[in-house]
Amino acid sequence: MSFFSLLFYDIKRLLGHGKTALIAILLPLPVVFLFAVFLLPMLSAGKGVVVSCALCNEDTNETLTKLLDLVINSEVEQGTAIVYPVKDVESGKRLVEEGRVAAFLHIPENTYQDSMNGRQVVLDYYYSPAHAFEALTFYTAVKSSLSVFGQGIRLVYVAGGLAMEHGLTQEDVLTLWREGTDDIIRIHMHRGKIIGSGGVFLPGADYHLRFAIALLFTVCAYFAAFPVMYLTSVDLTEILGKRSMGTGRLLGGFFARVLSGALLILCTFLILYPAARAIREVPFAFALSVLPAVFLIALTFSAFALFLGSLFQRGEGALWAGLYAGIVFFACVILPERIEGLPKAVSSVLHFSPVRACVSIFSNAMFKMIPERYEQDLLILATAFVVFLAAGLAAYMKRGRAL
Amino acid sequence: MNYASIFKGRWLALFRDITSLFIILLAVIVSVWIEKGSMPDETAMFVAVVNEDTGELGEHLADVLLSENGFDLRLTDRDEAVKMIASNKAHGMIVIRPDFTEKVRAGAYEKLVETTIMADSYDMNTLGELVINDTVKIWMEELIGRKLGAVSGIDEADLQAFRENAVEVLHGGSLLDVNANLVADRSDTDEEQTFSGLRWYAAFALFYLMISGTWMCAYGSGGLLKRVRSKGGNVVKLFVFQSLPGMLITYMGLLPVLLVSGHPKPVQVLAAFLLYIAASSAMSLLVCALAGSFSNLVFLAPVVTMAASLVSGMLCKLPDWARVWDYVSVIFPGHWFYAAILQEDHVAGALVATVFWFLAGMSGSLLLGNRKK
């Protein structure tokens, strides 16, 4: 039997193995659904963190009103905020309590005038525990940008004071003050452009979302390798146990399984890409740029699955090992940043895990390509693939010959 | 049929099955960890700062950035920074562009700084804000200083005085500040009273009951039920005695988590957990019977556990916009266990959920068994 016939039969066996392969391919659907229903609204509504915010502006100053309109329109256009004006503090707090908005910002009377006259003004920001994630993320941005805005106004005052000391007319000082304030407003209205993004608050900050999408891709791809683990173990015990095979056939069977396993994992990616596109509008060109990595990931996970499947006599044993190996691999993604004082050797090993490289490719290269990082991640995956392939081949041949 | 020996056999089998037993051990460790204070704080993330500007303002921005806390910012060149990003040593890179000084002096603000942030690291959202704010500070100081310098009579000493004042202002407080106030939902308890560890343990317990329930897969195959009936056995009794050991193990696992949680009504939680694992066992029966084999169960168990636990608010508190799931989740045992943790009415609901899942599990497995006869 030629290698291609062997490959064809193996694909038929793997994909046609009852419900298992079908479940593996369709598994991303409920997971994506749960992600979209529960996590996505907390993380983003497209490009960044989205916050529904009630606003009570008790300051009737015309300049402030215009300024607020500019900020609100900009944020609404960017899709980072939905703003609901309210009449009084009680209404705003009630909306927060009832969970109808994530946050409520209260601007007291004379805010503009007081800050322009050098007096400190404190705004109140209310949020509920249920919306703590997005509300506090937004709060950090509002607080820091308003704080810098206030510092700018103070700088204008310092300059105005010095100018007055040198006998500048009140009219000229006012001109200096107006021009300086205009500059401060101008840069704050476009502060995102400083780093090449849009918006006023948290421009381009959707790293949580990118990380979550990458984890979703990786978990589903990893789970898609489980039928390979199970069937390899079962085949070596049940089928090869009944009839002996030559080295050539064993080798052919091994490589056919690696390729058919990779194909099964690739099927999962076919379902995942439309989901990612719907969630975060991942451009098709970006997805194409990670295509070589996608093939390598599929091959690496398939080779790893074959390695585990060849190690265990029982299919269940291989699946348990896969489950625990998955826990360790995903801990490698999350723990290095979380645990201080890890020995350097341990930290390095954790950083070079194939699952971490996979998450890195999906969260970085698919959104912003840094060729050097991409190459490094590919190298990690390629190394892991060679190691798993060699270890898997050795274990497979050992068991195949012993039978 | 000797149900006592069935119970004993299952009990011994569970203790011999180290692989599944390790799940419950892991569940206890993780839940106690969550209950005692969640994940540790992150270490300061290393971010490379590259100054490609030869002017004084670029240098000034680099100094301001390097004095920031919260991130481990270090000055380096682009090649080194890219190398560090490639080898996963740096989590981000801030590049001060070559025309930074020139642009700022001209009052321009577009693309002054380039930020590259690695999304495979946690909580890098605030880095962009930090870079923007520091750049705005430099920009404001420079522009206002230049406007002041244009005023007749202002000399270098005055400008120096302005710069010194600017340092004081930019490092000091602001005229505009925002106070964050937590508004507690009327029906909510505060964070300390949500007992995350207990909730997570309950979710893990459901997963354990499913994943260690390969014996339940046989309930949907038909052969087992046929043999039991032919020997005059009772399928319901068989299920109860077979599932008891798993329930006992998860029950024992709850004790250290409950102890650490310091829940004011531990007896109520223990009683509620009894109903929870009874209903969860019955739910597991349905899932295992549907799966038919461990190879399918290994996919279904995590997904079903995640769905049931998320909808019930076991993994994270349901946001108010997801109130519909609060109503839907009344069929899941987790909904009522969560209510018990919060010391709300739960007994009647938990009993109904237990009966529902028991009937669903038994009738589901019987139907599947009959179909495959």
mmCIF file of N, CA and C in Angstrom, chain A residues 19-20 23 27 37-38 97 99 115 118 120-127 129 131 139 143-144 147 150-152 154 159 166 168 179 183 186-187 190-191 193-195 202-203 207-208 211 223 227 324 337-338 340 351 356 363-364 368 370 372-373 376, chain B residues 19 22-23 40-41 43 82 85-86 88 91 109 111-113 115-120 122-123 125 129 132-133 137 139-140 147-148 151 153 158 166 169-170 172-175 177-183 186 290-291 295-296 299 303 318 320-321 325:
data_model
loop_
_atom_site.group_PDB
_atom_site.id
_atom_site.type_symbol
_atom_site.label_atom_id
_atom_site.label_comp_id
_atom_site.label_asym_id
_atom_site.label_seq_id
_atom_site.Cartn_x
_atom_site.Cartn_y
_atom_site.Cartn_z
ATOM 1 N N LYS A 19 -18.339 9.633 16.973
ATOM 2 C CA LYS A 19 -18.640 11.016 17.328
ATOM 3 C C LYS A 19 -17.392 11.818 17.678
ATOM 4 N N THR A 20 -16.318 11.092 18.072
ATOM 5 C CA THR A 20 -15.182 11.782 18.681
ATOM 6 C C THR A 20 -14.599 12.901 17.822
ATOM 7 N N ILE A 23 -17.042 15.753 17.380
ATOM 8 C CA ILE A 23 -17.112 16.593 18.593
ATOM 9 C C ILE A 23 -15.875 17.484 18.664
ATOM 10 N N LEU A 27 -16.326 21.294 18.723
ATOM 11 C CA LEU A 27 -16.132 21.797 20.094
ATOM 12 C C LEU A 27 -16.006 23.325 20.166
ATOM 13 N N VAL A 37 -20.909 35.295 24.681
ATOM 14 C CA VAL A 37 -22.019 35.715 25.544
ATOM 15 C C VAL A 37 -21.525 36.283 26.873
ATOM 16 N N PHE A 38 -20.507 35.652 27.461
ATOM 17 C CA PHE A 38 -20.120 36.050 28.816
ATOM 18 C C PHE A 38 -18.887 36.946 28.875
ATOM 19 N N GLU A 97 -26.674 51.245 40.157
ATOM 20 C CA GLU A 97 -27.201 50.214 41.072
ATOM 21 C C GLU A 97 -28.001 49.163 40.325
ATOM 22 N N GLY A 99 -27.608 48.317 37.370
ATOM 23 C CA GLY A 99 -26.771 47.632 36.390
ATOM 24 C C GLY A 99 -27.038 48.060 34.957
ATOM 25 N N SER A 115 -11.423 75.201 38.041
ATOM 26 C CA SER A 115 -10.128 74.685 37.587
ATOM 27 C C SER A 115 -9.364 75.765 36.829
ATOM 28 N N GLY A 118 -7.559 78.034 39.114
ATOM 29 C CA GLY A 118 -6.500 77.442 39.925
ATOM 30 C C GLY A 118 -6.983 76.737 41.177
ATOM 31 N N GLN A 120 -8.731 73.434 43.089
ATOM 32 C CA GLN A 120 -8.841 72.008 42.799
ATOM 33 C C GLN A 120 -10.303 71.555 42.755
ATOM 34 N N VAL A 121 -10.609 70.707 41.768
ATOM 35 C CA VAL A 121 -11.969 70.170 41.622
ATOM 36 C C VAL A 121 -11.892 68.647 41.644
ATOM 37 N N VAL A 122 -12.799 68.050 42.383
ATOM 38 C CA VAL A 122 -12.825 66.576 42.419
ATOM 39 C C VAL A 122 -14.139 66.094 41.821
ATOM 40 N N LEU A 123 -14.038 65.272 40.797
ATOM 41 C CA LEU A 123 -15.226 64.688 40.164
ATOM 42 C C LEU A 123 -15.500 63.327 40.806
ATOM 43 N N ASP A 124 -16.763 62.936 40.870
ATOM 44 C CA ASP A 124 -17.093 61.626 41.447
ATOM 45 C C ASP A 124 -17.438 60.639 40.353
ATOM 46 N N TYR A 125 -16.869 59.449 40.492
ATOM 47 C CA TYR A 125 -17.069 58.380 39.504
ATOM 48 C C TYR A 125 -17.645 57.183 40.264
ATOM 49 N N TYR A 126 -18.806 56.725 39.858
ATOM 50 C CA TYR A 126 -19.469 55.614 40.561
ATOM 51 C C TYR A 126 -19.489 54.383 39.659
ATOM 52 N N TYR A 127 -19.275 53.218 40.243
ATOM 53 C CA TYR A 127 -19.354 51.966 39.473
ATOM 54 C C TYR A 127 -19.854 50.856 40.385
ATOM 55 N N PRO A 129 -19.948 46.567 41.457
ATOM 56 C CA PRO A 129 -19.033 45.413 41.418
ATOM 57 C C PRO A 129 -19.231 44.583 40.149
ATOM 58 N N HIS A 131 -19.731 45.498 37.180
ATOM 59 C CA HIS A 131 -19.056 46.055 35.998
ATOM 60 C C HIS A 131 -17.652 46.535 36.346
ATOM 61 N N TYR A 139 -11.971 54.062 34.266
ATOM 62 C CA TYR A 139 -11.664 55.022 35.332
ATOM 63 C C TYR A 139 -10.177 55.399 35.310
ATOM 64 N N LYS A 143 -9.164 59.181 34.847
ATOM 65 C CA LYS A 143 -8.453 59.842 35.948
ATOM 66 C C LYS A 143 -7.089 60.356 35.477
ATOM 67 N N SER A 144 -6.336 59.489 34.770
ATOM 68 C CA SER A 144 -4.982 59.904 34.381
ATOM 69 C C SER A 144 -5.032 61.024 33.350
ATOM 70 N N SER A 147 -6.210 64.214 35.018
ATOM 71 C CA SER A 147 -5.171 64.697 35.913
ATOM 72 C C SER A 147 -4.104 65.470 35.125
ATOM 73 N N GLY A 150 -5.480 68.763 33.993
ATOM 74 C CA GLY A 150 -5.450 69.731 35.101
ATOM 75 C C GLY A 150 -4.048 70.277 35.323
ATOM 76 N N GLN A 151 -3.045 69.405 35.180
ATOM 77 C CA GLN A 151 -1.652 69.852 35.341
ATOM 78 C C GLN A 151 -1.302 70.875 34.255
ATOM 79 N N GLY A 152 -1.826 70.617 33.046
ATOM 80 C CA GLY A 152 -1.593 71.544 31.929
ATOM 81 C C GLY A 152 -2.154 72.911 32.233
ATOM 82 N N ARG A 154 -2.609 74.179 35.134
ATOM 83 C CA ARG A 154 -1.752 74.810 36.149
ATOM 84 C C ARG A 154 -0.502 75.395 35.516
ATOM 85 N N ALA A 159 2.764 80.121 33.808
ATOM 86 C CA ALA A 159 3.296 80.969 32.726
ATOM 87 C C ALA A 159 2.640 82.350 32.761
ATOM 88 N N HIS A 166 6.211 90.453 34.623
ATOM 89 C CA HIS A 166 7.048 91.249 33.713
ATOM 90 C C HIS A 166 6.253 92.339 33.027
ATOM 91 N N LEU A 168 3.271 92.378 31.575
ATOM 92 C CA LEU A 168 2.434 92.126 30.397
ATOM 93 C C LEU A 168 1.013 92.615 30.682
ATOM 94 N N GLU A 179 -4.521 80.834 24.437
ATOM 95 C CA GLU A 179 -3.773 80.009 23.468
ATOM 96 C C GLU A 179 -3.237 78.734 24.125
ATOM 97 N N ASP A 183 -4.281 74.868 23.270
ATOM 98 C CA ASP A 183 -3.300 73.822 22.944
ATOM 99 C C ASP A 183 -3.542 72.575 23.787
ATOM 100 N N ARG A 186 -6.589 70.827 22.653
ATOM 101 C CA ARG A 186 -6.339 70.216 21.338
ATOM 102 C C ARG A 186 -5.607 68.881 21.503
ATOM 103 N N ILE A 187 -4.554 68.877 22.276
ATOM 104 C CA ILE A 187 -3.787 67.622 22.385
ATOM 105 C C ILE A 187 -4.588 66.557 23.152
ATOM 106 N N HIS A 190 -6.997 64.717 21.001
ATOM 107 C CA HIS A 190 -6.405 63.803 20.012
ATOM 108 C C HIS A 190 -5.281 62.996 20.637
ATOM 109 N N ARG A 191 -5.352 62.768 21.928
ATOM 110 C CA ARG A 191 -4.202 62.160 22.608
ATOM 111 C C ARG A 191 -3.849 60.777 22.074
ATOM 112 N N LYS A 193 -3.663 59.963 19.065
ATOM 113 C CA LYS A 193 -2.846 60.100 17.844
ATOM 114 C C LYS A 193 -1.347 60.127 18.159
ATOM 115 N N ILE A 194 -1.026 60.425 19.422
ATOM 116 C CA ILE A 194 0.389 60.456 19.810
ATOM 117 C C ILE A 194 1.056 59.108 19.520
ATOM 118 N N ILE A 195 0.282 58.027 19.752
ATOM 119 C CA ILE A 195 0.856 56.692 19.480
ATOM 120 C C ILE A 195 0.263 56.098 18.193
ATOM 121 N N LEU A 202 -7.965 55.314 26.565
ATOM 122 C CA LEU A 202 -7.487 53.962 26.250
ATOM 123 C C LEU A 202 -7.395 53.674 24.751
ATOM 124 N N PRO A 203 -6.718 54.524 23.991
ATOM 125 C CA PRO A 203 -6.660 54.257 22.553
ATOM 126 C C PRO A 203 -5.958 52.934 22.237
ATOM 127 N N TYR A 207 -5.769 44.537 24.469
ATOM 128 C CA TYR A 207 -4.841 43.415 24.641
ATOM 129 C C TYR A 207 -5.500 42.226 25.335
ATOM 130 N N HIS A 208 -6.418 42.503 26.270
ATOM 131 C CA HIS A 208 -7.134 41.412 26.930
ATOM 132 C C HIS A 208 -7.903 40.598 25.904
ATOM 133 N N PHE A 211 -5.592 38.541 23.752
ATOM 134 C CA PHE A 211 -5.089 37.421 24.547
ATOM 135 C C PHE A 211 -6.175 36.344 24.677
ATOM 136 N N PHE A 223 -7.417 20.672 22.101
ATOM 137 C CA PHE A 223 -8.449 19.642 22.322
ATOM 138 C C PHE A 223 -8.687 18.806 21.062
ATOM 139 N N PRO A 227 -8.471 13.173 19.867
ATOM 140 C CA PRO A 227 -8.785 11.921 19.160
ATOM 141 C C PRO A 227 -7.529 11.226 18.627
ATOM 142 N N TYR A 324 -3.762 16.436 31.625
ATOM 143 C CA TYR A 324 -2.823 17.017 32.598
ATOM 144 C C TYR A 324 -1.710 17.803 31.906
ATOM 145 N N GLU A 337 4.222 35.428 34.360
ATOM 146 C CA GLU A 337 4.044 36.843 34.715
ATOM 147 C C GLU A 337 3.458 36.998 36.113
ATOM 148 N N ARG A 338 2.892 35.920 36.622
ATOM 149 C CA ARG A 338 2.155 36.020 37.882
ATOM 150 C C ARG A 338 2.988 35.667 39.098
ATOM 151 N N GLU A 340 6.361 35.761 41.144
ATOM 152 C CA GLU A 340 7.659 36.423 41.255
ATOM 153 C C GLU A 340 8.656 35.448 41.876
ATOM 154 N N HIS A 351 8.718 29.827 29.354
ATOM 155 C CA HIS A 351 8.599 30.747 28.220
ATOM 156 C C HIS A 351 8.732 30.048 26.877
ATOM 157 N N ARG A 356 2.701 28.297 24.639
ATOM 158 C CA ARG A 356 2.951 29.736 24.818
ATOM 159 C C ARG A 356 3.288 30.390 23.468
ATOM 160 N N SER A 363 -1.972 36.046 19.393
ATOM 161 C CA SER A 363 -2.284 37.330 20.034
ATOM 162 C C SER A 363 -1.433 38.471 19.498
ATOM 163 N N ASN A 364 -0.271 38.156 18.929
ATOM 164 C CA ASN A 364 0.602 39.219 18.435
ATOM 165 C C ASN A 364 0.652 39.280 16.913
ATOM 166 N N LYS A 368 -0.357 42.486 15.119
ATOM 167 C CA LYS A 368 0.763 43.373 14.779
ATOM 168 C C LYS A 368 2.007 42.497 14.609
ATOM 169 N N ILE A 370 5.643 41.367 14.314
ATOM 170 C CA ILE A 370 7.052 41.688 14.552
ATOM 171 C C ILE A 370 7.806 40.463 14.050
ATOM 172 N N GLU A 372 10.737 39.305 13.964
ATOM 173 C CA GLU A 372 11.695 38.599 14.833
ATOM 174 C C GLU A 372 10.979 37.728 15.861
ATOM 175 N N ARG A 373 9.897 38.276 16.441
ATOM 176 C CA ARG A 373 9.147 37.503 17.438
ATOM 177 C C ARG A 373 8.447 36.316 16.769
ATOM 178 N N GLN A 376 10.910 33.660 16.096
ATOM 179 C CA GLN A 376 11.262 32.984 17.353
ATOM 180 C C GLN A 376 10.167 31.986 17.757
ATOM 181 N N THR B 19 -5.488 8.957 38.481
ATOM 182 C CA THR B 19 -5.575 10.052 37.499
ATOM 183 C C THR B 19 -6.785 10.952 37.743
ATOM 184 N N PHE B 22 -6.661 12.819 41.186
ATOM 185 C CA PHE B 22 -5.780 13.983 41.199
ATOM 186 C C PHE B 22 -6.555 15.259 40.839
ATOM 187 N N ILE B 23 -7.621 15.086 40.048
ATOM 188 C CA ILE B 23 -8.452 16.245 39.661
ATOM 189 C C ILE B 23 -9.052 16.884 40.912
ATOM 190 N N PRO B 40 -1.554 35.885 42.865
ATOM 191 C CA PRO B 40 -0.623 36.883 43.379
ATOM 192 C C PRO B 40 -0.485 38.049 42.407
ATOM 193 N N ASP B 41 0.026 39.153 42.929
ATOM 194 C CA ASP B 41 0.240 40.309 42.050
ATOM 195 C C ASP B 41 1.266 39.978 40.979
ATOM 196 N N THR B 43 4.421 40.453 38.514
ATOM 197 C CA THR B 43 5.734 41.043 38.668
ATOM 198 C C THR B 43 5.785 42.255 37.736
ATOM 199 N N VAL B 82 14.204 44.760 20.005
ATOM 200 C CA VAL B 82 13.527 43.758 19.159
ATOM 201 C C VAL B 82 13.971 42.350 19.555
ATOM 202 N N ILE B 85 12.199 41.406 22.667
ATOM 203 C CA ILE B 85 10.791 41.086 22.397
ATOM 204 C C ILE B 85 10.703 39.709 21.743
ATOM 205 N N ALA B 86 11.622 39.465 20.807
ATOM 206 C CA ALA B 86 11.612 38.182 20.100
ATOM 207 C C ALA B 86 11.827 37.021 21.065
ATOM 208 N N ASN B 88 11.038 36.976 24.114
ATOM 209 C CA ASN B 88 10.031 37.015 25.177
ATOM 210 C C ASN B 88 10.562 37.587 26.494
ATOM 211 N N HIS B 91 8.169 42.733 27.395
ATOM 212 C CA HIS B 91 6.736 42.633 27.092
ATOM 213 C C HIS B 91 6.253 43.754 26.187
ATOM 214 N N TYR B 109 1.441 66.652 17.060
ATOM 215 C CA TYR B 109 1.325 65.597 18.081
ATOM 216 C C TYR B 109 1.081 64.208 17.487
ATOM 217 N N LYS B 111 1.758 60.676 15.902
ATOM 218 C CA LYS B 111 2.819 59.656 15.805
ATOM 219 C C LYS B 111 4.156 60.152 16.357
ATOM 220 N N LEU B 112 4.115 60.621 17.578
ATOM 221 C CA LEU B 112 5.355 61.072 18.208
ATOM 222 C C LEU B 112 6.122 59.873 18.763
ATOM 223 N N VAL B 113 5.347 58.899 19.221
ATOM 224 C CA VAL B 113 5.939 57.731 19.873
ATOM 225 C C VAL B 113 5.321 56.479 19.258
ATOM 226 N N THR B 115 4.457 52.540 20.002
ATOM 227 C CA THR B 115 4.413 51.548 21.082
ATOM 228 C C THR B 115 4.147 50.167 20.494
ATOM 229 N N THR B 116 4.864 49.196 20.974
ATOM 230 C CA THR B 116 4.633 47.801 20.586
ATOM 231 C C THR B 116 4.395 47.047 21.882
ATOM 232 N N ILE B 117 3.199 46.512 22.011
ATOM 233 C CA ILE B 117 2.857 45.857 23.267
ATOM 234 C C ILE B 117 2.495 44.409 22.989
ATOM 235 N N MET B 118 3.121 43.507 23.708
ATOM 236 C CA MET B 118 2.888 42.080 23.493
ATOM 237 C C MET B 118 1.607 41.651 24.194
ATOM 238 N N ALA B 119 0.652 41.184 23.401
ATOM 239 C CA ALA B 119 -0.656 40.861 23.964
ATOM 240 C C ALA B 119 -0.668 39.514 24.674
ATOM 241 N N ASP B 120 0.400 38.733 24.592
ATOM 242 C CA ASP B 120 0.401 37.452 25.304
ATOM 243 C C ASP B 120 0.835 37.629 26.753
ATOM 244 N N TYR B 122 -0.230 39.670 30.446
ATOM 245 C CA TYR B 122 -1.417 40.221 31.090
ATOM 246 C C TYR B 122 -1.289 41.724 31.342
ATOM 247 N N ASP B 123 -2.427 42.386 31.383
ATOM 248 C CA ASP B 123 -2.531 43.749 31.903
ATOM 249 C C ASP B 123 -1.510 44.744 31.376
ATOM 250 N N ASN B 125 -2.650 47.042 29.308
ATOM 251 C CA ASN B 125 -3.529 48.127 28.859
ATOM 252 C C ASN B 125 -3.029 49.501 29.277
ATOM 253 N N GLU B 129 -1.480 54.305 28.065
ATOM 254 C CA GLU B 129 -1.909 55.512 28.797
ATOM 255 C C GLU B 129 -0.706 56.238 29.401
ATOM 256 N N ILE B 132 1.272 57.987 26.660
ATOM 257 C CA ILE B 132 0.554 59.172 26.170
ATOM 258 C C ILE B 132 0.655 60.309 27.185
ATOM 259 N N ASN B 133 0.388 60.000 28.447
ATOM 260 C CA ASN B 133 0.399 61.052 29.471
ATOM 261 C C ASN B 133 1.769 61.702 29.621
ATOM 262 N N LYS B 137 2.719 65.615 28.788
ATOM 263 C CA LYS B 137 3.365 66.499 29.773
ATOM 264 C C LYS B 137 4.530 67.248 29.127
ATOM 265 N N TRP B 139 5.035 67.770 25.964
ATOM 266 C CA TRP B 139 4.479 68.603 24.895
ATOM 267 C C TRP B 139 3.945 69.911 25.482
ATOM 268 N N MET B 140 3.180 69.799 26.572
ATOM 269 C CA MET B 140 2.576 70.989 27.191
ATOM 270 C C MET B 140 3.663 71.911 27.745
ATOM 271 N N LYS B 147 5.687 79.722 24.325
ATOM 272 C CA LYS B 147 4.781 80.889 24.267
ATOM 273 C C LYS B 147 5.238 81.935 25.279
ATOM 274 N N LEU B 148 5.660 81.463 26.429
ATOM 275 C CA LEU B 148 6.140 82.382 27.469
ATOM 276 C C LEU B 148 7.430 83.071 27.010
ATOM 277 N N VAL B 151 7.198 86.185 25.003
ATOM 278 C CA VAL B 151 6.759 87.433 25.651
ATOM 279 C C VAL B 151 7.970 88.327 25.891
ATOM 280 N N GLY B 153 10.600 90.674 27.457
ATOM 281 C CA GLY B 153 11.048 90.860 28.834
ATOM 282 C C GLY B 153 11.336 89.558 29.551
ATOM 283 N N ASP B 158 13.968 83.491 33.691
ATOM 284 C CA ASP B 158 12.510 83.312 33.881
ATOM 285 C C ASP B 158 12.062 81.954 33.348
ATOM 286 N N ALA B 166 7.380 73.877 36.444
ATOM 287 C CA ALA B 166 6.706 72.835 35.655
ATOM 288 C C ALA B 166 6.993 71.455 36.233
ATOM 289 N N VAL B 169 4.866 71.041 39.205
ATOM 290 C CA VAL B 169 3.450 70.852 38.841
ATOM 291 C C VAL B 169 3.227 69.448 38.294
ATOM 292 N N LEU B 170 4.100 69.035 37.366
ATOM 293 C CA LEU B 170 3.892 67.747 36.702
ATOM 294 C C LEU B 170 4.152 66.558 37.623
ATOM 295 N N GLY B 172 3.494 66.886 40.910
ATOM 296 C CA GLY B 172 2.601 67.073 42.058
ATOM 297 C C GLY B 172 1.170 66.727 41.730
ATOM 298 N N GLY B 173 0.257 67.256 42.523
ATOM 299 C CA GLY B 173 -1.159 66.947 42.324
ATOM 300 C C GLY B 173 -1.734 67.711 41.147
ATOM 301 N N SER B 174 -2.970 67.376 40.828
ATOM 302 C CA SER B 174 -3.604 68.034 39.691
ATOM 303 C C SER B 174 -4.789 68.856 40.164
ATOM 304 N N LEU B 175 -5.202 69.821 39.341
ATOM 305 C CA LEU B 175 -6.399 70.609 39.660
ATOM 306 C C LEU B 175 -7.654 69.783 39.460
ATOM 307 N N ASP B 177 -9.267 66.071 39.721
ATOM 308 C CA ASP B 177 -9.080 64.713 40.209
ATOM 309 C C ASP B 177 -10.417 63.975 40.126
ATOM 310 N N VAL B 178 -10.351 62.665 40.088
ATOM 311 C CA VAL B 178 -11.575 61.854 40.017
ATOM 312 C C VAL B 178 -11.538 60.836 41.143
ATOM 313 N N ASN B 179 -12.638 60.792 41.899
ATOM 314 C CA ASN B 179 -12.757 59.825 42.992
ATOM 315 C C ASN B 179 -13.608 58.652 42.547
ATOM 316 N N ALA B 180 -13.125 57.437 42.750
ATOM 317 C CA ALA B 180 -13.929 56.263 42.377
ATOM 318 C C ALA B 180 -14.748 55.818 43.586
ATOM 319 N N ASN B 181 -16.049 55.626 43.393
ATOM 320 C CA ASN B 181 -16.931 55.180 44.481
ATOM 321 C C ASN B 181 -17.633 53.893 44.057
ATOM 322 N N LEU B 182 -17.504 52.888 44.889
ATOM 323 C CA LEU B 182 -18.167 51.615 44.597
ATOM 324 C C LEU B 182 -19.619 51.700 45.051
ATOM 325 N N VAL B 183 -20.544 51.451 44.120
ATOM 326 C CA VAL B 183 -21.969 51.454 44.479
ATOM 327 C C VAL B 183 -22.406 50.009 44.594
ATOM 328 N N ARG B 186 -28.221 46.686 45.483
ATOM 329 C CA ARG B 186 -29.069 46.460 46.662
ATOM 330 C C ARG B 186 -29.120 44.979 47.052
ATOM 331 N N LEU B 290 -24.850 10.148 27.231
ATOM 332 C CA LEU B 290 -24.831 10.741 25.883
ATOM 333 C C LEU B 290 -23.459 10.575 25.227
ATOM 334 N N ALA B 291 -22.400 10.741 26.032
ATOM 335 C CA ALA B 291 -21.040 10.628 25.488
ATOM 336 C C ALA B 291 -20.768 9.200 25.028
ATOM 337 N N SER B 295 -13.587 8.813 25.382
ATOM 338 C CA SER B 295 -12.992 9.676 24.356
ATOM 339 C C SER B 295 -13.922 10.837 24.001
ATOM 340 N N ASN B 296 -15.239 10.627 24.116
ATOM 341 C CA ASN B 296 -16.182 11.734 23.882
ATOM 342 C C ASN B 296 -16.349 12.568 25.149
ATOM 343 N N PHE B 299 -14.215 15.605 25.899
ATOM 344 C CA PHE B 299 -14.587 16.877 25.264
ATOM 345 C C PHE B 299 -15.809 17.487 25.944
ATOM 346 N N VAL B 303 -16.706 21.284 28.530
ATOM 347 C CA VAL B 303 -17.630 22.258 27.932
ATOM 348 C C VAL B 303 -18.916 22.362 28.759
ATOM 349 N N LEU B 318 -22.481 36.817 37.743
ATOM 350 C CA LEU B 318 -23.154 37.224 36.516
ATOM 351 C C LEU B 318 -23.357 38.733 36.504
ATOM 352 N N ASP B 320 -25.118 42.276 35.544
ATOM 353 C CA ASP B 320 -26.556 42.550 35.532
ATOM 354 C C ASP B 320 -27.167 42.459 34.146
ATOM 355 N N TRP B 321 -26.345 42.773 33.094
ATOM 356 C CA TRP B 321 -26.899 42.674 31.755
ATOM 357 C C TRP B 321 -27.191 41.228 31.378
ATOM 358 N N TRP B 325 -29.633 34.952 32.010
ATOM 359 C CA TRP B 325 -28.991 33.682 32.378
ATOM 360 C C TRP B 325 -29.271 33.323 33.829
#
